Short mmCIF file of C-alpha atoms in Angstrom, two decimals:
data_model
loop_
_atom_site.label_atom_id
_atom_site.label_comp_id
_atom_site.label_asym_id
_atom_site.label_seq_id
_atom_site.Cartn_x
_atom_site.Cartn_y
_atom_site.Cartn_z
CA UNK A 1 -13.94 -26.26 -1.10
CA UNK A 2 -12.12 -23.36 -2.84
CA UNK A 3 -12.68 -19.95 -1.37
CA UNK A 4 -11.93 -16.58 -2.31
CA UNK A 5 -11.75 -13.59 0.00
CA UNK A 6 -14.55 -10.75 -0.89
CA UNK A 7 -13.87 -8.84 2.42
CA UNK A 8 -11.24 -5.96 2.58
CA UNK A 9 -9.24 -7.79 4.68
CA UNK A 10 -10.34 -11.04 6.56
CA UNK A 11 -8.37 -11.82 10.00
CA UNK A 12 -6.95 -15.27 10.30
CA UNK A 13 -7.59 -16.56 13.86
CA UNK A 14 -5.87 -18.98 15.99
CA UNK A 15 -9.08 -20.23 17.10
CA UNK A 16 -12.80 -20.63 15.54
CA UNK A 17 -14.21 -17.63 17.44
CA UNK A 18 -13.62 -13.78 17.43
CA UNK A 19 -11.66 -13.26 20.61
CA UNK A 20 -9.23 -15.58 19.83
CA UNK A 21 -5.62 -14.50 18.85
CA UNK A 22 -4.75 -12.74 15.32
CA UNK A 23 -2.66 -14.67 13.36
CA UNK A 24 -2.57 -13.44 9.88
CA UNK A 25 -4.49 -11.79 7.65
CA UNK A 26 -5.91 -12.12 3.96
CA UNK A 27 -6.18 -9.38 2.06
CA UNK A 28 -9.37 -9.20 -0.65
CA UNK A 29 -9.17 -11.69 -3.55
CA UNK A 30 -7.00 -13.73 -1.97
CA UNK A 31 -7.58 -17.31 -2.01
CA UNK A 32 -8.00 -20.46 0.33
CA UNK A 33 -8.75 -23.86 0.71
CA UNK A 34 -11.65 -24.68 2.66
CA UNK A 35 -10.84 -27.85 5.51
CA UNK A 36 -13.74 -27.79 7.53
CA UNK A 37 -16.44 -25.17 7.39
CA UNK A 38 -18.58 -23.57 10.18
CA UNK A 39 -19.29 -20.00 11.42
CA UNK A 40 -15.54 -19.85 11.60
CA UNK A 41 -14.04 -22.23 9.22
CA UNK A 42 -10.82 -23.56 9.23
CA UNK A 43 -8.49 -23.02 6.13
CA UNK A 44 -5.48 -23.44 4.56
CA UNK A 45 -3.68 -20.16 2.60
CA UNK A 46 -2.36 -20.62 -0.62
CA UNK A 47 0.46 -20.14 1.04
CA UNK A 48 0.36 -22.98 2.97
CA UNK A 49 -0.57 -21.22 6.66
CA UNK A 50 -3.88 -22.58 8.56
CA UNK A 51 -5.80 -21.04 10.84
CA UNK A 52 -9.83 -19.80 11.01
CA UNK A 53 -11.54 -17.54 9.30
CA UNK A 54 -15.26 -16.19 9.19
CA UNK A 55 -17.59 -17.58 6.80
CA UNK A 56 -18.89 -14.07 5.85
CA UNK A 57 -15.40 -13.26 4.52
CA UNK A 58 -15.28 -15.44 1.47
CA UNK A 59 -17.68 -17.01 -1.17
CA UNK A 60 -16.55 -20.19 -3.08
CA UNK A 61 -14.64 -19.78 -6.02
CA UNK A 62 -13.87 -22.70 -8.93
CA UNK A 63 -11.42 -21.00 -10.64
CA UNK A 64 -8.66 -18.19 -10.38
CA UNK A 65 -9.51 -15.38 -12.75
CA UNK A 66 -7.60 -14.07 -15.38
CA UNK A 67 -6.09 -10.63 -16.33
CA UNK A 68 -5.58 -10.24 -12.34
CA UNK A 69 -4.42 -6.54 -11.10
CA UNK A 70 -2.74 -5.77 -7.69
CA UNK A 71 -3.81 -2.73 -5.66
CA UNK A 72 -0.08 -0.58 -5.51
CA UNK A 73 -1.10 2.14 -3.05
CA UNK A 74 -1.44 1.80 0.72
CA UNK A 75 -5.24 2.23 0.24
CA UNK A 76 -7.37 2.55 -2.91
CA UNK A 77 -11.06 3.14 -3.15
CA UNK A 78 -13.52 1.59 -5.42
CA UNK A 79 -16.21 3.68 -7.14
CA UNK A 80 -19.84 3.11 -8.41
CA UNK A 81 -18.73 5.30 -11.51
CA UNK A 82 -15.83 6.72 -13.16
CA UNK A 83 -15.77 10.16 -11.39
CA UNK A 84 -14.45 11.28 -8.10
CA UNK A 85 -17.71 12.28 -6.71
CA UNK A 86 -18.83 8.60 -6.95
CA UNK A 87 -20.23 6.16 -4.38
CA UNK A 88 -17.37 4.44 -2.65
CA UNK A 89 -18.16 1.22 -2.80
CA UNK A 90 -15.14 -0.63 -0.87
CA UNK A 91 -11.83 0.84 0.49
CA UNK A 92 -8.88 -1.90 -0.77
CA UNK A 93 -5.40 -2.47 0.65
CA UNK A 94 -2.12 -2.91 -0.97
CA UNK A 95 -2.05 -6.55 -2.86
CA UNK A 96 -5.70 -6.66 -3.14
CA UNK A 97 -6.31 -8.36 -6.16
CA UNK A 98 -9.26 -7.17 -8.53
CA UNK A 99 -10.12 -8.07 -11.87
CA UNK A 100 -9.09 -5.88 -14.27
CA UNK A 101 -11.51 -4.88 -17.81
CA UNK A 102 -10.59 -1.46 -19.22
CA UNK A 103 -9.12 2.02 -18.60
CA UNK A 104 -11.12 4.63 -19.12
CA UNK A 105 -10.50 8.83 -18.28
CA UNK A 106 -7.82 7.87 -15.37
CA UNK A 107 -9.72 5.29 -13.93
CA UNK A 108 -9.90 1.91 -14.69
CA UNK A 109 -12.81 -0.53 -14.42
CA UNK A 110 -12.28 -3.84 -12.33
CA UNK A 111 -14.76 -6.38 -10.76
CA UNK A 112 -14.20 -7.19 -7.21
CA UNK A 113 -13.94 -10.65 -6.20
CA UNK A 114 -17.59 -10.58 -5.50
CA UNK A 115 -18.27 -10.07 -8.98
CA UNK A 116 -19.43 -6.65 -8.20
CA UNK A 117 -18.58 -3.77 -10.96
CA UNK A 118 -16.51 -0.66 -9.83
CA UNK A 119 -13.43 1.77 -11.09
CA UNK A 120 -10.36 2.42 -9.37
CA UNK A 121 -8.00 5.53 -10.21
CA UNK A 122 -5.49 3.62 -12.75
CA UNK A 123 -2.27 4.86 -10.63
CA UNK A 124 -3.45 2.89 -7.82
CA UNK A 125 -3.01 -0.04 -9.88
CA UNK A 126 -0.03 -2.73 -11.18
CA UNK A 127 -0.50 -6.37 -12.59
CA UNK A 128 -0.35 -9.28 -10.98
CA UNK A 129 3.53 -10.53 -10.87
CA UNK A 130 3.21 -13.44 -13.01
CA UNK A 131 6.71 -14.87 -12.53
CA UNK A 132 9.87 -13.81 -10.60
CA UNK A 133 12.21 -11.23 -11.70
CA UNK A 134 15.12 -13.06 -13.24
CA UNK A 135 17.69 -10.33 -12.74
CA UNK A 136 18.78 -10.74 -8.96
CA UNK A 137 19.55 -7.28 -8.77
CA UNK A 138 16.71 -6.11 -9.47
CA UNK A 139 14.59 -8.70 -7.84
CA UNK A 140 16.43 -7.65 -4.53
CA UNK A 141 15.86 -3.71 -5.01
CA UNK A 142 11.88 -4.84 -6.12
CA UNK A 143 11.97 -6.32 -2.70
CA UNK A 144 13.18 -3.48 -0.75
CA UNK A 145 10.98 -0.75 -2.50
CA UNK A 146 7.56 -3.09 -1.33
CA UNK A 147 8.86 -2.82 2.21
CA UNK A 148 9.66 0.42 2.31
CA UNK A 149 6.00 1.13 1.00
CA UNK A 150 4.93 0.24 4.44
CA UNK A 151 6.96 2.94 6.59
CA UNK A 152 5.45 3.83 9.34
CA UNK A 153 2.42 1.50 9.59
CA UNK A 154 1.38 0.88 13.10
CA UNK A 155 2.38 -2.41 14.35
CA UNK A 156 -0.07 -5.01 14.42
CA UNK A 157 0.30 -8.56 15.57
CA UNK A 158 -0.76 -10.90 12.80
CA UNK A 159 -1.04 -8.16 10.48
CA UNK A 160 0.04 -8.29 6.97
CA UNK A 161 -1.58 -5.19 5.47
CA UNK A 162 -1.39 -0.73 5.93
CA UNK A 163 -3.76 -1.02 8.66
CA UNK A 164 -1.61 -2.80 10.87
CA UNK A 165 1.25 -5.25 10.52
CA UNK A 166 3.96 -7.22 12.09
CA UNK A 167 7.42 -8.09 11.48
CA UNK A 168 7.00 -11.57 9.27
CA UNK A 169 3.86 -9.98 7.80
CA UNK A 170 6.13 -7.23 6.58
CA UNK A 171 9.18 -9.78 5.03
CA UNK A 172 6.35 -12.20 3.73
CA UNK A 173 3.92 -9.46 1.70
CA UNK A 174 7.09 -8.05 0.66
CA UNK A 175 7.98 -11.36 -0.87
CA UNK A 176 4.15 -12.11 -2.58
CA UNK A 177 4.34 -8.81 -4.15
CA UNK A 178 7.62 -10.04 -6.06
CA UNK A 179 6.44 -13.22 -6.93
CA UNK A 180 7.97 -15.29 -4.38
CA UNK A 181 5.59 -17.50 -1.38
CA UNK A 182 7.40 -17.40 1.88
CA UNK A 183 6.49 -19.00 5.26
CA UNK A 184 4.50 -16.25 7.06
CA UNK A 185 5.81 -16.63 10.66
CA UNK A 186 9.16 -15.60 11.77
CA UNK A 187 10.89 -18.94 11.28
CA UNK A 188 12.68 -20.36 8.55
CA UNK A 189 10.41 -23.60 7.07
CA UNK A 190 11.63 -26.20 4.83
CA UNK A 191 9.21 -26.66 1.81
CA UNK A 192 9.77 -22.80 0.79
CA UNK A 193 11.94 -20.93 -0.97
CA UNK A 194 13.81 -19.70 1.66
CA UNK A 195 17.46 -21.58 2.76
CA UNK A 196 19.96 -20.40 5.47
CA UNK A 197 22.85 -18.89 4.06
CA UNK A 198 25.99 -17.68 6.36
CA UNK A 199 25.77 -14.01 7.84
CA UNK A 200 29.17 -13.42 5.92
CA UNK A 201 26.64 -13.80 3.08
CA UNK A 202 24.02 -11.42 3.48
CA UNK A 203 23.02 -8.86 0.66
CA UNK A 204 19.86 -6.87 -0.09
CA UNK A 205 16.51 -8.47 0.37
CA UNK A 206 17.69 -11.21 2.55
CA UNK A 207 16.24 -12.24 5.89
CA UNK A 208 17.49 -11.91 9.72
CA UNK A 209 15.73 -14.05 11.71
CA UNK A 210 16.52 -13.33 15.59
CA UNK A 211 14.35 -14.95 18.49
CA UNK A 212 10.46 -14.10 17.93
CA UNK A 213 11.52 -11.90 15.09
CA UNK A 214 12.35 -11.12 11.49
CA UNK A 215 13.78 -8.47 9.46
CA UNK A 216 14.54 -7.52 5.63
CA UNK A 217 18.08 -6.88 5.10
CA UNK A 218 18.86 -3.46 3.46
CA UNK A 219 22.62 -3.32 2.66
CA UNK A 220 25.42 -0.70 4.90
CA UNK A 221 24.46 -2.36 8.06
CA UNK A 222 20.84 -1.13 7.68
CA UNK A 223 17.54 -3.22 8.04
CA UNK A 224 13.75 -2.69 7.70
CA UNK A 225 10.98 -4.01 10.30
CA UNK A 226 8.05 -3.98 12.23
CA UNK A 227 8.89 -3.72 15.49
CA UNK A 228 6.56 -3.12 18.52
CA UNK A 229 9.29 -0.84 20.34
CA UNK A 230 9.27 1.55 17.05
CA UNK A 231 5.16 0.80 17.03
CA UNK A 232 5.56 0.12 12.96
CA UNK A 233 8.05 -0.05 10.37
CA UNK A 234 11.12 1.43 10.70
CA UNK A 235 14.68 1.48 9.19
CA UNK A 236 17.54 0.43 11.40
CA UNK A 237 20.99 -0.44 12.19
CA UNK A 238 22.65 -3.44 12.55
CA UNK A 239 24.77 -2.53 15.13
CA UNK A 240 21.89 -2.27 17.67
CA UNK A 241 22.53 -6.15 17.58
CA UNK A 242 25.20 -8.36 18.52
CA UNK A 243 26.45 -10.94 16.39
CA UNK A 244 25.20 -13.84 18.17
CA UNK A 245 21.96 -12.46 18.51
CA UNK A 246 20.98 -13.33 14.90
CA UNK A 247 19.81 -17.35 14.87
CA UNK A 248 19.91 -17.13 11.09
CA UNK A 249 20.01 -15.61 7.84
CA UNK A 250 17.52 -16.63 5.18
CA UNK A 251 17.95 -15.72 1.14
CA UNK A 252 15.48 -16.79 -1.86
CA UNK A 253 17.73 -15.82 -4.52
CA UNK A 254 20.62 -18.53 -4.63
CA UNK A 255 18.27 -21.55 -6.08
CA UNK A 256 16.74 -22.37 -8.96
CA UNK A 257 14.27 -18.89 -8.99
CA UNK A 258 17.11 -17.50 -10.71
CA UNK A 259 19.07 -17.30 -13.66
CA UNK A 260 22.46 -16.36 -13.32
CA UNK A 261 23.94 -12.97 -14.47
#
C-alpha cells in the first residue's frame, strides 16, 4: 500500500512502538510505501529509508498529486479563510508539500494532503523542484542557502525538520529541497547520488563525512552542521579538525545530474 503523510510531521521509529528510538522523520505530504501494517507499521521512504511509523499519521494515497507546492518558511500556518484572524487549522514545516489551487489577496489556497481546504500566506510558499538545477554553480549555492535556513534549530536526533534536527537530517533535507534524494544517515550508500571524491576536491555543497557524523561543505575552510556540542546548526571551521579525521568526502554534482558549463 501507498501512503501519504497527513500529520505535521510523523516520527520514523526504530521499532513498532512509541518509546523506541527516533530515526527520521516525515514531514506532511510526504510519501511511503506501506510493508506491513499494524498500529505501527513498517515502511519504506521514498527515499529508500525503513523504519515504523504510526498508522494515524498517514491515509492511503493512489496517486501523487499534481501542481505540488513546498512550504519555504521554517513554519507556516494554514487558515480556515483567507484573513489573518482565521482558524488555524494546521501549523506546517519547511518542505511540507500542499496542493496548490489559486492566489488570492496574499494568500494562496492549497488542500492539505488530507484533502482538507485551507490558505497559506503566498510568501510562505515555492513549487515543488521538479528537476535539478543544471548550472552547478548555482545548484551548489541553492544547496547552501536551504541549510543555512535552518541556523540555529535545536538539535534533534532523527530529526529532519525546524523543530528539531540532526546532522544527516540537515545535509539530506538540504539535498530534497534541490531536487536531489540522498541516503539519510551519515554514511555514504551506493545506489544514490552521492560518490566519494578526494578531499583535494571539495567545493561548495559537498559532504564531510567523519565518524557518526556529517557536514555540508561551505567553501574558505567553513562548514555547516548540526551538532549536539553547538545544540543545533551552526557554521564552522575546518580547522577544528585534523586531516585524518575526515573518513570521506561525498559530492552529487560530478555525474550525470549535470550538464557541463
Amino acid at each position: 500500500m501507498r501512503g501519504i503523510v497527513t500529520a505535521a510531521v510523523a516520527a520514523i521509529y526504530k521499532e513498532p512502538y512509541v518509546s523506541s528510538e527516533l530515526v527520521d522523520e516525515l514531514i506532511h505530504g510526504m510519501e511511503l510505501d506501506v510493508l506491513d501494517e499494524g498500529e505501527f507499521c513498517h515502511i519504506e521512504t521514498e527515499y529508500g529509508y525503513r523504519g515504523f511509523v504510526n498508522r494515524k499519521d498517514f491515509i492511503p494515497s493512489i496517486a501523487t498529486a499534481n501542481n505540488l507546492y513546498i512550504v519555504d518558511s521554517l513554519f507556516a500556518d494554514v487558515l480556515e479563510h483567507p484573513k489573518m484572524q482565521s482558524r488555524i487549522l494546521i501549523t506546517l514545516v519547511r518542505m511540507s508539500r500542499v496542493k496548490f489551487v489559486y492566489e488570492e489577496n496574499g494568500f494562496s489556497k492549497i488542500i492539505l494532503s488530507s484533502g482538507t481546504v485551507g490558505f497559506i500566506r503566498s510568501e510562505f510558499l515555492k513549487p515543488q523542484t521538479a528537476k535539478v538545477e543544471q548550472n552547478e554553480n548555482l545548484f551548489r549555492e541553492r544547496l547552501i542557502a536551504s541549510a543555512k535556513k535552518y541556523l540555529g534549530v535545536q538539535y534533534r536526533w532523527g530529526g529532519k525538520t525546524p523543530l528539531g534536527i540532526d546532522c544527516s537530517g540537515l545535509c539530506s533535507i538540504a539535498y530534497m529541497d534541490c531536487g536531489l534524494k540522498i541516503y539519510r544517515d551519515a554514511v555514504l550508500k551506493d545506489g544514490f547520488p552521492l560518490k566519494k571524491i578526494p578531499f583535494e576536491k571539495i567545493a561548495r555543497g559537498d559532504l564531510l563525512f567523519l565518524k557518526g557524523h556529517v557536514a555540508m561543505y561551505m567553501g574558505d575552510g567553513f562548514y555547516i552542521h548540526s551538532s549536539i556540542a553547538k545544540n543545533g546548526v551552526a557554521i564552522d571551521k575546518l580547522e577544528g579538525y585534523k586531516t585524518q579525521e575526515i573518513i570521506s568526502v561525498g559530492t552529487a554534482v560530478h555525474n550525470s545530474n549535470f550538464i557541463s558549463e
